[in-house]
Amino acid sequence: MKITYKGDYALKTILDLAGHFGSAPVAINDLSKRLDIPTKFLEQILLDLKRAGFVESRRGKIGGYSLAKEPAKITLGEVVRFIDGPIGPIACVDKQYSGCHDVESCVFRNIWSQVGNSISKIIDQVTFEDLLKRTNKANKTFNYQI
Amino acid sequence: MKITYKGDYALKTILDLAGHFGSAPVAINDLSKRLDIPTKFLEQILLDLKRAGFVESRRGKIGGYSLAKEPAKITLGEVVRFIDGPIGPIACVDKQYSGCHDVESCVFRNIWSQVGNSISKIIDQVTFEDLLKRTNKANKTFNYQI
DNA sequence: TGTATACTCTACTAACATAGTAGAGATTAT
DNA sequence: ATAATCTCTACTATGTTAGTAGAGTATACA
Ligand code: FES
Ligand code: FES
C-alpha cells in the first residue's frame, strides 16, 4: 500500500466534510484553502468521491459538497482502497503479477498476505467519526496547553 | 510499502543463495535461469546487494555469488528496506512530505505509524532460514501429494 | 431574465520511478 | 592465452503521479 497525495487529500477532505456533517455544503474553494490542496486537483478528487458515493454535491450559489453518509459509516479503508487501490504490498496478492509463477509453493506470498491482512485490520476498523473525535480531543488538548 | 520487481527479485535471489549457503558460489546465469529474472537486471541487483553486505562474490571461471552471512542472520525486512525503501505507507511517517503541515495534531499520522509498525513486526522477524525451512516443507508436502 | 457563483467534464503535461537493455572493462582458473 | 564470470556506467521505454487548462452546466437571487 502506498498513500499518494491524491489519497492523502481525499482523506483530509472527507474528514473536513465529516466535521460539517448535517450543516450546509462546503465549497471546493473553502476546502482547498483550509486544507491547502490545489483547487483544480481537489475538483477531480471530489468528483471521484462523488461517483463512488462518499460525498454529494449541490451546484450554484450556495452549492458545495457534503458527506453522503454519516461519518461513522465511512471507514478509512474504503476511501484508501478506492483512491489508491488494493492494500497488498505486492500485486500478486491482489491480481496478476508476472514475477510470480509458482504461486502455490511461494513462501513470500504467504508473508505478503499476512502484511495485507494486518494493514486491513487497522484501516478497515477506524471510521471518520473516530477520527473526528480524536481531532477534537487533540485540539482541546492543544488549546489547554496554551 | 510497495514491493517492486526489483525487490521481489532480490528476495527470491537471496532465498536461492540461502539454499546454497556453505556450498560453491552460484553464477548469475544460473540464478537468472532458475528464477526467471532478466540477467542484466539481476546483475545490477546483485551488485547492490553486494555493496550492502548481503552477498559476496568471486570472479573468474568458478566464480559466482554467495550469501555473506548465515540465512538466520538476514531478515526479510532488512532486504525490503534496502531495495524498496522505508516501510511506512506515506512519506510523512519516514521523511518530509509536503502535504503534511500540522504534523503535531494530525490524526492520520498516528494511523500510518500504526500501519508501519504492524508491517515491521511481521517482516523484521522472519529470517531467510525461516523461509528456507518453509520452502523445504512446502516441497516435501508437494512431493508427497504426487 | 441576467448574472455571479459553484460544480462538471475532458484533455493535456511535466516530472519522476520502474524495469529493463547495452556495452565496455576487470579478474580468475585452466 | 582464453573462456568464463563479475563490475560499472550509461541509456531508454513505459507507466504513474500530481498537477493545469479551459469550456460547459446548474442554481440562487436581484
Ligand atoms: S511473490 Fe507472488 S507468488 Fe511469490
Ligand atoms: S498525513 Fe502526514 S502529518 Fe498527517
mmCIF file with all atom_site columns, N, CA and C (backbone and C1' of nucleotides) in Angstrom, chain A residues 2 4-6 9 38 40-41 43-44 58-62, chain D residues 16-30:
data_model
loop_
_atom_site.group_PDB
_atom_site.id
_atom_site.type_symbol
_atom_site.label_atom_id
_atom_site.label_alt_id
_atom_site.label_comp_id
_atom_site.label_asym_id
_atom_site.label_entity_id
_atom_site.label_seq_id
_atom_site.pdbx_PDB_ins_code
_atom_site.Cartn_x
_atom_site.Cartn_y
_atom_site.Cartn_z
_atom_site.occupancy
_atom_site.B_iso_or_equiv
_atom_site.pdbx_formal_charge
_atom_site.auth_seq_id
_atom_site.auth_comp_id
_atom_site.auth_asym_id
_atom_site.auth_atom_id
_atom_site.pdbx_PDB_model_num
ATOM 1   N N     . LYS A 1 2  ? 0.477   2.192  -0.816  1.00 0.00 ? 2  LYS A N     1
ATOM 2   C CA    . LYS A 1 2  ? 1.136   3.496  -0.777  1.00 0.00 ? 2  LYS A CA    1
ATOM 3   C C     . LYS A 1 2  ? 0.068   4.574  -0.831  1.00 0.00 ? 2  LYS A C     1
ATOM 4   N N     . THR A 1 4  ? -0.915  8.022  -1.811  1.00 0.00 ? 4  THR A N     1
ATOM 5   C CA    . THR A 1 4  ? -0.433  9.100  -2.672  1.00 0.00 ? 4  THR A CA    1
ATOM 6   C C     . THR A 1 4  ? -0.964  10.444 -2.161  1.00 0.00 ? 4  THR A C     1
ATOM 7   N N     . TYR A 1 5  ? -0.513  11.513 -2.791  1.00 0.00 ? 5  TYR A N     1
ATOM 8   C CA    . TYR A 1 5  ? -1.065  12.830 -2.476  1.00 0.00 ? 5  TYR A CA    1
ATOM 9   C C     . TYR A 1 5  ? -2.575  12.828 -2.676  1.00 0.00 ? 5  TYR A C     1
ATOM 10  N N     . LYS A 1 6  ? -2.995  12.203 -3.758  1.00 0.00 ? 6  LYS A N     1
ATOM 11  C CA    . LYS A 1 6  ? -4.425  12.157 -4.031  1.00 0.00 ? 6  LYS A CA    1
ATOM 12  C C     . LYS A 1 6  ? -5.179  11.501 -2.875  1.00 0.00 ? 6  LYS A C     1
ATOM 13  N N     . TYR A 1 9  ? -5.057  13.741 0.258   1.00 0.00 ? 9  TYR A N     1
ATOM 14  C CA    . TYR A 1 9  ? -6.004  14.842 0.094   1.00 0.00 ? 9  TYR A CA    1
ATOM 15  C C     . TYR A 1 9  ? -7.436  14.362 0.274   1.00 0.00 ? 9  TYR A C     1
ATOM 16  N N     . PRO A 1 38 ? -4.385  22.069 -4.004  1.00 0.00 ? 38 PRO A N     1
ATOM 17  C CA    . PRO A 1 38 ? -4.618  22.783 -5.265  1.00 0.00 ? 38 PRO A CA    1
ATOM 18  C C     . PRO A 1 38 ? -6.070  22.614 -5.724  1.00 0.00 ? 38 PRO A C     1
ATOM 19  N N     . LYS A 1 40 ? -7.906  22.876 -8.523  1.00 0.00 ? 40 LYS A N     1
ATOM 20  C CA    . LYS A 1 40 ? -8.308  22.058 -9.657  1.00 0.00 ? 40 LYS A CA    1
ATOM 21  C C     . LYS A 1 40 ? -8.067  20.565 -9.412  1.00 0.00 ? 40 LYS A C     1
ATOM 22  N N     . PHE A 1 41 ? -7.076  20.279 -8.629  1.00 0.00 ? 41 PHE A N     1
ATOM 23  C CA    . PHE A 1 41 ? -6.801  18.884 -8.281  1.00 0.00 ? 41 PHE A CA    1
ATOM 24  C C     . PHE A 1 41 ? -7.910  18.373 -7.367  1.00 0.00 ? 41 PHE A C     1
ATOM 25  N N     . GLU A 1 43 ? -10.924 19.429 -7.217  1.00 0.00 ? 43 GLU A N     1
ATOM 26  C CA    . GLU A 1 43 ? -12.142 19.247 -8.007  1.00 0.00 ? 43 GLU A CA    1
ATOM 27  C C     . GLU A 1 43 ? -12.254 17.808 -8.498  1.00 0.00 ? 43 GLU A C     1
ATOM 28  N N     . GLN A 1 44 ? -11.161 17.350 -9.081  1.00 0.00 ? 44 GLN A N     1
ATOM 29  C CA    . GLN A 1 44 ? -11.152 15.989 -9.628  1.00 0.00 ? 44 GLN A CA    1
ATOM 30  C C     . GLN A 1 44 ? -11.360 14.952 -8.549  1.00 0.00 ? 44 GLN A C     1
ATOM 31  N N     . ARG A 1 58 ? -23.992 19.978 -4.506  1.00 0.00 ? 58 ARG A N     1
ATOM 32  C CA    . ARG A 1 58 ? -25.079 20.883 -4.869  1.00 0.00 ? 58 ARG A CA    1
ATOM 33  C C     . ARG A 1 58 ? -24.436 22.016 -5.641  1.00 0.00 ? 58 ARG A C     1
ATOM 34  N N     . ARG A 1 59 ? -25.025 22.311 -6.806  1.00 0.00 ? 59 ARG A N     1
ATOM 35  C CA    . ARG A 1 59 ? -24.426 23.350 -7.639  1.00 0.00 ? 59 ARG A CA    1
ATOM 36  C C     . ARG A 1 59 ? -25.006 24.714 -7.318  1.00 0.00 ? 59 ARG A C     1
ATOM 37  N N     . GLY A 1 60 ? -24.427 25.726 -7.955  1.00 0.00 ? 60 GLY A N     1
ATOM 38  C CA    . GLY A 1 60 ? -24.976 27.078 -7.859  1.00 0.00 ? 60 GLY A CA    1
ATOM 39  C C     . GLY A 1 60 ? -24.523 27.862 -6.647  1.00 0.00 ? 60 GLY A C     1
ATOM 40  N N     . LYS A 1 61 ? -25.186 28.968 -6.470  1.00 0.00 ? 61 LYS A N     1
ATOM 41  C CA    . LYS A 1 61 ? -24.756 29.980 -5.498  1.00 0.00 ? 61 LYS A CA    1
ATOM 42  C C     . LYS A 1 61 ? -24.394 29.433 -4.116  1.00 0.00 ? 61 LYS A C     1
ATOM 43  N N     . ILE A 1 62 ? -25.301 28.730 -3.487  1.00 0.00 ? 62 ILE A N     1
ATOM 44  C CA    . ILE A 1 62 ? -24.972 28.229 -2.146  1.00 0.00 ? 62 ILE A CA    1
ATOM 45  C C     . ILE A 1 62 ? -24.566 26.761 -2.194  1.00 0.00 ? 62 ILE A C     1
ATOM 46  P P     . DT  D 2 16 ? 0.328   2.439  -14.891 1.00 0.00 ? 16 DT  D P     1
ATOM 47  O "O5'" . DT  D 2 16 ? 0.758   3.540  -13.839 1.00 0.00 ? 16 DT  D "O5'" 1
ATOM 48  C "C5'" . DT  D 2 16 ? 1.837   3.257  -12.958 1.00 0.00 ? 16 DT  D "C5'" 1
ATOM 49  C "C4'" . DT  D 2 16 ? 2.132   4.481  -12.126 1.00 0.00 ? 16 DT  D "C4'" 1
ATOM 50  C "C3'" . DT  D 2 16 ? 0.871   5.164  -11.583 1.00 0.00 ? 16 DT  D "C3'" 1
ATOM 51  O "O3'" . DT  D 2 16 ? 1.071   5.332  -10.184 1.00 0.00 ? 16 DT  D "O3'" 1
ATOM 52  C "C1'" . DT  D 2 16 ? 2.280   6.741  -12.688 1.00 0.00 ? 16 DT  D "C1'" 1
ATOM 53  P P     . DT  D 2 17 ? -0.034  6.052  -9.257  1.00 0.00 ? 17 DT  D P     1
ATOM 54  O "O5'" . DT  D 2 17 ? 0.543   7.530  -9.102  1.00 0.00 ? 17 DT  D "O5'" 1
ATOM 55  C "C5'" . DT  D 2 17 ? 1.941   7.688  -8.932  1.00 0.00 ? 17 DT  D "C5'" 1
ATOM 56  C "C4'" . DT  D 2 17 ? 2.282   9.152  -8.800  1.00 0.00 ? 17 DT  D "C4'" 1
ATOM 57  C "C3'" . DT  D 2 17 ? 1.246   9.995  -8.067  1.00 0.00 ? 17 DT  D "C3'" 1
ATOM 58  O "O3'" . DT  D 2 17 ? 1.966   10.841 -7.189  1.00 0.00 ? 17 DT  D "O3'" 1
ATOM 59  C "C1'" . DT  D 2 17 ? 1.674   10.919 -10.201 1.00 0.00 ? 17 DT  D "C1'" 1
ATOM 60  P P     . DA  D 2 18 ? 1.146   11.731 -6.136  1.00 0.00 ? 18 DA  D P     1
ATOM 61  O "O5'" . DA  D 2 18 ? 1.117   13.144 -6.853  1.00 0.00 ? 18 DA  D "O5'" 1
ATOM 62  C "C5'" . DA  D 2 18 ? 2.351   13.853 -7.046  1.00 0.00 ? 18 DA  D "C5'" 1
ATOM 63  C "C4'" . DA  D 2 18 ? 2.048   15.123 -7.791  1.00 0.00 ? 18 DA  D "C4'" 1
ATOM 64  C "C3'" . DA  D 2 18 ? 0.879   15.934 -7.205  1.00 0.00 ? 18 DA  D "C3'" 1
ATOM 65  O "O3'" . DA  D 2 18 ? 1.175   17.323 -7.291  1.00 0.00 ? 18 DA  D "O3'" 1
ATOM 66  C "C1'" . DA  D 2 18 ? 0.463   15.480 -9.442  1.00 0.00 ? 18 DA  D "C1'" 1
ATOM 67  P P     . DG  D 2 19 ? 0.360   18.302 -6.348  1.00 0.00 ? 19 DG  D P     1
ATOM 68  O "O5'" . DG  D 2 19 ? -1.093  18.383 -7.030  1.00 0.00 ? 19 DG  D "O5'" 1
ATOM 69  C "C5'" . DG  D 2 19 ? -1.509  19.477 -7.791  1.00 0.00 ? 19 DG  D "C5'" 1
ATOM 70  C "C4'" . DG  D 2 19 ? -0.821  19.531 -9.144  1.00 0.00 ? 19 DG  D "C4'" 1
ATOM 71  C "C3'" . DG  D 2 19 ? -1.380  20.599 -10.052 1.00 0.00 ? 19 DG  D "C3'" 1
ATOM 72  O "O3'" . DG  D 2 19 ? -0.637  21.792 -9.917  1.00 0.00 ? 19 DG  D "O3'" 1
ATOM 73  C "C1'" . DG  D 2 19 ? -0.981  18.545 -11.222 1.00 0.00 ? 19 DG  D "C1'" 1
ATOM 74  P P     . DT  D 2 20 ? -1.401  23.188 -10.164 1.00 0.00 ? 20 DT  D P     1
ATOM 75  O "O5'" . DT  D 2 20 ? -1.413  23.499 -11.728 1.00 0.00 ? 20 DT  D "O5'" 1
ATOM 76  C "C5'" . DT  D 2 20 ? -0.793  22.687 -12.637 1.00 0.00 ? 20 DT  D "C5'" 1
ATOM 77  C "C4'" . DT  D 2 20 ? -1.073  23.205 -14.039 1.00 0.00 ? 20 DT  D "C4'" 1
ATOM 78  C "C3'" . DT  D 2 20 ? -1.978  24.433 -14.186 1.00 0.00 ? 20 DT  D "C3'" 1
ATOM 79  O "O3'" . DT  D 2 20 ? -1.525  25.166 -15.312 1.00 0.00 ? 20 DT  D "O3'" 1
ATOM 80  C "C1'" . DT  D 2 20 ? -3.062  22.540 -15.120 1.00 0.00 ? 20 DT  D "C1'" 1
ATOM 81  P P     . DA  D 2 21 ? -2.285  26.575 -15.713 1.00 0.00 ? 21 DA  D P     1
ATOM 82  O "O5'" . DA  D 2 21 ? -3.359  26.130 -16.795 1.00 0.00 ? 21 DA  D "O5'" 1
ATOM 83  C "C5'" . DA  D 2 21 ? -3.060  25.088 -17.713 1.00 0.00 ? 21 DA  D "C5'" 1
ATOM 84  C "C4'" . DA  D 2 21 ? -4.083  25.113 -18.840 1.00 0.00 ? 21 DA  D "C4'" 1
ATOM 85  C "C3'" . DA  D 2 21 ? -4.989  26.341 -18.841 1.00 0.00 ? 21 DA  D "C3'" 1
ATOM 86  O "O3'" . DA  D 2 21 ? -5.187  26.747 -20.186 1.00 0.00 ? 21 DA  D "O3'" 1
ATOM 87  C "C1'" . DA  D 2 21 ? -6.298  24.364 -18.580 1.00 0.00 ? 21 DA  D "C1'" 1
ATOM 88  P P     . DG  D 2 22 ? -5.952  28.118 -20.532 1.00 0.00 ? 22 DG  D P     1
ATOM 89  O "O5'" . DG  D 2 22 ? -7.381  27.579 -20.986 1.00 0.00 ? 22 DG  D "O5'" 1
ATOM 90  C "C5'" . DG  D 2 22 ? -7.463  26.464 -21.863 1.00 0.00 ? 22 DG  D "C5'" 1
ATOM 91  C "C4'" . DG  D 2 22 ? -8.897  26.017 -21.971 1.00 0.00 ? 22 DG  D "C4'" 1
ATOM 92  C "C3'" . DG  D 2 22 ? -9.915  27.171 -21.838 1.00 0.00 ? 22 DG  D "C3'" 1
ATOM 93  O "O3'" . DG  D 2 22 ? -10.985 26.950 -22.740 1.00 0.00 ? 22 DG  D "O3'" 1
ATOM 94  C "C1'" . DG  D 2 22 ? -10.437 25.520 -20.314 1.00 0.00 ? 22 DG  D "C1'" 1
ATOM 95  P P     . DA  D 2 23 ? -11.855 28.221 -23.310 1.00 0.00 ? 23 DA  D P     1
ATOM 96  O "O5'" . DA  D 2 23 ? -13.070 27.495 -24.029 1.00 0.00 ? 23 DA  D "O5'" 1
ATOM 97  C "C5'" . DA  D 2 23 ? -12.937 26.150 -24.486 1.00 0.00 ? 23 DA  D "C5'" 1
ATOM 98  C "C4'" . DA  D 2 23 ? -14.071 25.306 -23.923 1.00 0.00 ? 23 DA  D "C4'" 1
ATOM 99  C "C3'" . DA  D 2 23 ? -15.436 26.015 -23.933 1.00 0.00 ? 23 DA  D "C3'" 1
ATOM 100 O "O3'" . DA  D 2 23 ? -16.414 25.165 -24.515 1.00 0.00 ? 23 DA  D "O3'" 1
ATOM 101 C "C1'" . DA  D 2 23 ? -15.008 25.091 -21.820 1.00 0.00 ? 23 DA  D "C1'" 1
ATOM 102 P P     . DG  D 2 24 ? -17.923 25.647 -24.702 1.00 0.00 ? 24 DG  D P     1
ATOM 103 O "O5'" . DG  D 2 24 ? -18.703 24.841 -23.569 1.00 0.00 ? 24 DG  D "O5'" 1
ATOM 104 C "C5'" . DG  D 2 24 ? -18.654 23.420 -23.560 1.00 0.00 ? 24 DG  D "C5'" 1
ATOM 105 C "C4'" . DG  D 2 24 ? -19.389 22.888 -22.343 1.00 0.00 ? 24 DG  D "C4'" 1
ATOM 106 C "C3'" . DG  D 2 24 ? -20.816 23.421 -22.185 1.00 0.00 ? 24 DG  D "C3'" 1
ATOM 107 O "O3'" . DG  D 2 24 ? -21.689 22.336 -21.949 1.00 0.00 ? 24 DG  D "O3'" 1
ATOM 108 C "C1'" . DG  D 2 24 ? -19.622 23.665 -20.181 1.00 0.00 ? 24 DG  D "C1'" 1
ATOM 109 P P     . DT  D 2 25 ? -23.308 22.636 -21.907 1.00 0.00 ? 25 DT  D P     1
ATOM 110 O "O5'" . DT  D 2 25 ? -23.613 22.472 -20.354 1.00 0.00 ? 25 DT  D "O5'" 1
ATOM 111 C "C5'" . DT  D 2 25 ? -23.370 21.225 -19.706 1.00 0.00 ? 25 DT  D "C5'" 1
ATOM 112 C "C4'" . DT  D 2 25 ? -23.841 21.344 -18.276 1.00 0.00 ? 25 DT  D "C4'" 1
ATOM 113 C "C3'" . DT  D 2 25 ? -25.265 21.857 -18.125 1.00 0.00 ? 25 DT  D "C3'" 1
ATOM 114 O "O3'" . DT  D 2 25 ? -25.916 21.083 -17.138 1.00 0.00 ? 25 DT  D "O3'" 1
ATOM 115 C "C1'" . DT  D 2 25 ? -23.808 23.193 -16.845 1.00 0.00 ? 25 DT  D "C1'" 1
ATOM 116 P P     . DA  D 2 26 ? -27.512 21.188 -16.982 1.00 0.00 ? 26 DA  D P     1
ATOM 117 O "O5'" . DA  D 2 26 ? -27.647 21.794 -15.525 1.00 0.00 ? 26 DA  D "O5'" 1
ATOM 118 C "C5'" . DA  D 2 26 ? -27.154 21.021 -14.440 1.00 0.00 ? 26 DA  D "C5'" 1
ATOM 119 C "C4'" . DA  D 2 26 ? -27.108 21.897 -13.209 1.00 0.00 ? 26 DA  D "C4'" 1
ATOM 120 C "C3'" . DA  D 2 26 ? -28.461 22.466 -12.772 1.00 0.00 ? 26 DA  D "C3'" 1
ATOM 121 O "O3'" . DA  D 2 26 ? -28.574 22.168 -11.399 1.00 0.00 ? 26 DA  D "O3'" 1
ATOM 122 C "C1'" . DA  D 2 26 ? -26.844 24.194 -12.893 1.00 0.00 ? 26 DA  D "C1'" 1
ATOM 123 P P     . DT  D 2 27 ? -30.020 22.264 -10.677 1.00 0.00 ? 27 DT  D P     1
ATOM 124 O "O5'" . DT  D 2 27 ? -29.876 23.619 -9.862  1.00 0.00 ? 27 DT  D "O5'" 1
ATOM 125 C "C5'" . DT  D 2 27 ? -28.771 23.743 -8.956  1.00 0.00 ? 27 DT  D "C5'" 1
ATOM 126 C "C4'" . DT  D 2 27 ? -28.693 25.153 -8.452  1.00 0.00 ? 27 DT  D "C4'" 1
ATOM 127 C "C3'" . DT  D 2 27 ? -30.027 25.782 -8.070  1.00 0.00 ? 27 DT  D "C3'" 1
ATOM 128 O "O3'" . DT  D 2 27 ? -29.915 26.150 -6.713  1.00 0.00 ? 27 DT  D "O3'" 1
ATOM 129 C "C1'" . DT  D 2 27 ? -28.708 27.291 -9.319  1.00 0.00 ? 27 DT  D "C1'" 1
ATOM 130 P P     . DA  D 2 28 ? -31.158 26.546 -5.818  1.00 0.00 ? 28 DA  D P     1
ATOM 131 O "O5'" . DA  D 2 28 ? -30.764 28.053 -5.470  1.00 0.00 ? 28 DA  D "O5'" 1
ATOM 132 C "C5'" . DA  D 2 28 ? -29.554 28.295 -4.732  1.00 0.00 ? 28 DA  D "C5'" 1
ATOM 133 C "C4'" . DA  D 2 28 ? -29.281 29.785 -4.696  1.00 0.00 ? 28 DA  D "C4'" 1
ATOM 134 C "C3'" . DA  D 2 28 ? -30.413 30.648 -4.152  1.00 0.00 ? 28 DA  D "C3'" 1
ATOM 135 O "O3'" . DA  D 2 28 ? -29.832 31.565 -3.239  1.00 0.00 ? 28 DA  D "O3'" 1
ATOM 136 C "C1'" . DA  D 2 28 ? -29.801 31.391 -6.335  1.00 0.00 ? 28 DA  D "C1'" 1
ATOM 137 P P     . DC  D 2 29 ? -30.772 32.396 -2.241  1.00 0.00 ? 29 DC  D P     1
ATOM 138 O "O5'" . DC  D 2 29 ? -30.735 33.831 -2.937  1.00 0.00 ? 29 DC  D "O5'" 1
ATOM 139 C "C5'" . DC  D 2 29 ? -29.524 34.276 -3.559  1.00 0.00 ? 29 DC  D "C5'" 1
ATOM 140 C "C4'" . DC  D 2 29 ? -29.826 35.443 -4.471  1.00 0.00 ? 29 DC  D "C4'" 1
ATOM 141 C "C3'" . DC  D 2 29 ? -31.068 36.258 -4.080  1.00 0.00 ? 29 DC  D "C3'" 1
ATOM 142 O "O3'" . DC  D 2 29 ? -30.722 37.614 -4.166  1.00 0.00 ? 29 DC  D "O3'" 1
ATOM 143 C "C1'" . DC  D 2 29 ? -31.148 35.716 -6.346  1.00 0.00 ? 29 DC  D "C1'" 1
ATOM 144 P P     . DA  D 2 30 ? -31.561 38.672 -3.310  1.00 0.00 ? 30 DA  D P     1
ATOM 145 O "O5'" . DA  D 2 30 ? -31.308 39.980 -4.184  1.00 0.00 ? 30 DA  D "O5'" 1
ATOM 146 C "C5'" . DA  D 2 30 ? -30.035 40.160 -4.834  1.00 0.00 ? 30 DA  D "C5'" 1
ATOM 147 C "C4'" . DA  D 2 30 ? -30.219 40.922 -6.129  1.00 0.00 ? 30 DA  D "C4'" 1
ATOM 148 C "C3'" . DA  D 2 30 ? -31.249 42.046 -6.062  1.00 0.00 ? 30 DA  D "C3'" 1
ATOM 149 O "O3'" . DA  D 2 30 ? -30.710 43.225 -6.634  1.00 0.00 ? 30 DA  D "O3'" 1
ATOM 150 C "C1'" . DA  D 2 30 ? -31.801 40.540 -7.827  1.00 0.00 ? 30 DA  D "C1'" 1
#
